[in-house]
Tab-separated table of C-alpha atoms in Angstrom:
chain	number	residue	atom	x	y	z
A	1041	MET	CA	39.506	18.168	36.057
A	1042	PHE	CA	35.774	18.483	36.668
A	1043	ARG	CA	35.494	20.812	33.688
A	1044	PHE	CA	37.048	18.137	31.506
A	1045	LEU	CA	34.558	15.508	32.768
A	1046	GLU	CA	31.680	17.930	32.240
A	1047	LEU	CA	32.725	18.443	28.627
A	1048	GLY	CA	32.848	14.654	28.146
A	1049	VAL	CA	29.348	14.246	29.569
A	1050	ARG	CA	28.006	17.001	27.309
A	1051	SER	CA	29.644	15.371	24.328
A	1052	GLN	CA	28.022	12.040	25.191
A	1053	GLU	CA	24.644	13.722	25.678
A	1054	SER	CA	24.993	15.322	22.268
A	1055	GLY	CA	25.802	11.927	20.769
A	1056	VAL	CA	22.747	10.368	22.397
A	1057	ARG	CA	20.513	13.153	21.058
A	1058	SER	CA	21.972	12.626	17.604
A	1059	GLN	CA	21.241	8.886	17.800
A	1060	GLU	CA	17.701	9.578	19.005
A	1061	SER	CA	17.188	11.873	16.042
A	1062	GLY	CA	18.439	9.130	13.716
A	1063	VAL	CA	16.037	6.629	15.264
A	1064	ARG	CA	13.121	9.043	14.814
A	1065	SER	CA	14.137	9.528	11.204
A	1066	GLN	CA	14.214	5.758	10.634
A	1067	GLU	CA	10.813	5.384	12.319
A	1068	SER	CA	9.432	8.032	10.001
A	1069	GLY	CA	10.837	6.142	7.016
A	1070	VAL	CA	9.247	2.907	8.220
A	1071	ARG	CA	5.883	4.639	8.614
A	1072	GLY	CA	6.229	5.933	5.059
A	1073	GLN	CA	6.959	2.447	3.771
A	1074	GLU	CA	3.992	1.028	5.703
A	1075	SER	CA	1.766	3.662	4.132
A	1076	GLY	CA	3.060	2.694	0.692
A	1077	VAL	CA	2.356	-0.978	1.369
A	1078	ARG	CA	-1.208	-0.168	2.493
A	1079	SER	CA	-1.699	1.835	-0.693
A	1080	GLN	CA	-0.471	-1.076	-2.811
A	1081	GLU	CA	-2.721	-3.504	-0.917
A	1082	SER	CA	-5.684	-1.234	-1.610
A	1083	GLU	CA	-4.794	-1.126	-5.306
A	1084	VAL	CA	-4.535	-4.922	-5.444
A	1085	ARG	CA	-7.958	-5.291	-3.778
A	1086	SER	CA	-9.399	-2.850	-6.305
A	1087	GLN	CA	-7.899	-4.788	-9.206
A	1088	ASN	CA	-9.179	-8.083	-7.773
A	1089	SER	CA	-12.666	-6.608	-7.554
A	1090	THR	CA	-12.446	-5.460	-11.180
A	1091	LEU	CA	-11.237	-8.894	-12.252
A	1092	ARG	CA	-14.172	-10.572	-10.489
A	1093	ILE	CA	-16.612	-8.274	-12.298
A	1094	ASP	CA	-14.905	-8.941	-15.647
A	1095	LYS	CA	-15.017	-12.697	-14.986
A	1096	LYS	CA	-18.769	-12.546	-14.327
A	1097	GLN	CA	-19.324	-10.565	-17.517
A	1098	ILE	CA	-17.206	-12.977	-19.524
A	1099	THR	CA	-19.243	-15.952	-18.309
A	1100	LYS	CA	-22.513	-14.151	-19.074
A	1101	THR	CA	-21.476	-13.073	-22.592
A	1102	PRO	CA	-21.816	-16.475	-24.363
A	1103	ILE	CA	-25.240	-16.994	-22.784
A	1104	ALA	CA	-26.357	-13.543	-23.925
A	1105	LEU	CA	-25.051	-14.218	-27.425
A	1106	ALA	CA	-26.885	-17.553	-27.580
A	1107	ILE	CA	-30.160	-15.979	-26.433
A	1108	GLY	CA	-29.644	-13.110	-28.872
A	1109	GLY	CA	-29.036	-15.611	-31.669
A	1110	VAL	CA	-32.242	-17.506	-30.872
A	1111	ILE	CA	-34.278	-14.284	-30.783
A	1112	HIS	CA	-32.627	-13.191	-34.015
A	1113	LYS	CA	-33.662	-16.439	-35.694
A	1114	LEU	CA	-37.218	-16.306	-34.278
A	1115	LEU	CA	-37.687	-12.810	-35.653
A	1116	GLY	CA	-36.615	-14.027	-39.056
A	1117	PHE	CA	-33.388	-12.142	-39.415
A	1118	THR	CA	-30.564	-13.962	-41.099
């Protein structure tokens, strides 16, 4: 009788260990997803920075062209 109960307890312990292993596996997966999200956030920040630089250059371009045109005219080029 006690042997039978002991086998039941061992079986339950094995089941608990299996569930713990599954939980650790899920935690590992979550950490992987979090890492992926951080990587994507970093990429978005990098793209935003590039867009800000491009925007500044775009706003400066017409001014540079106008100044270049004035200088071009003053030097007598057509």
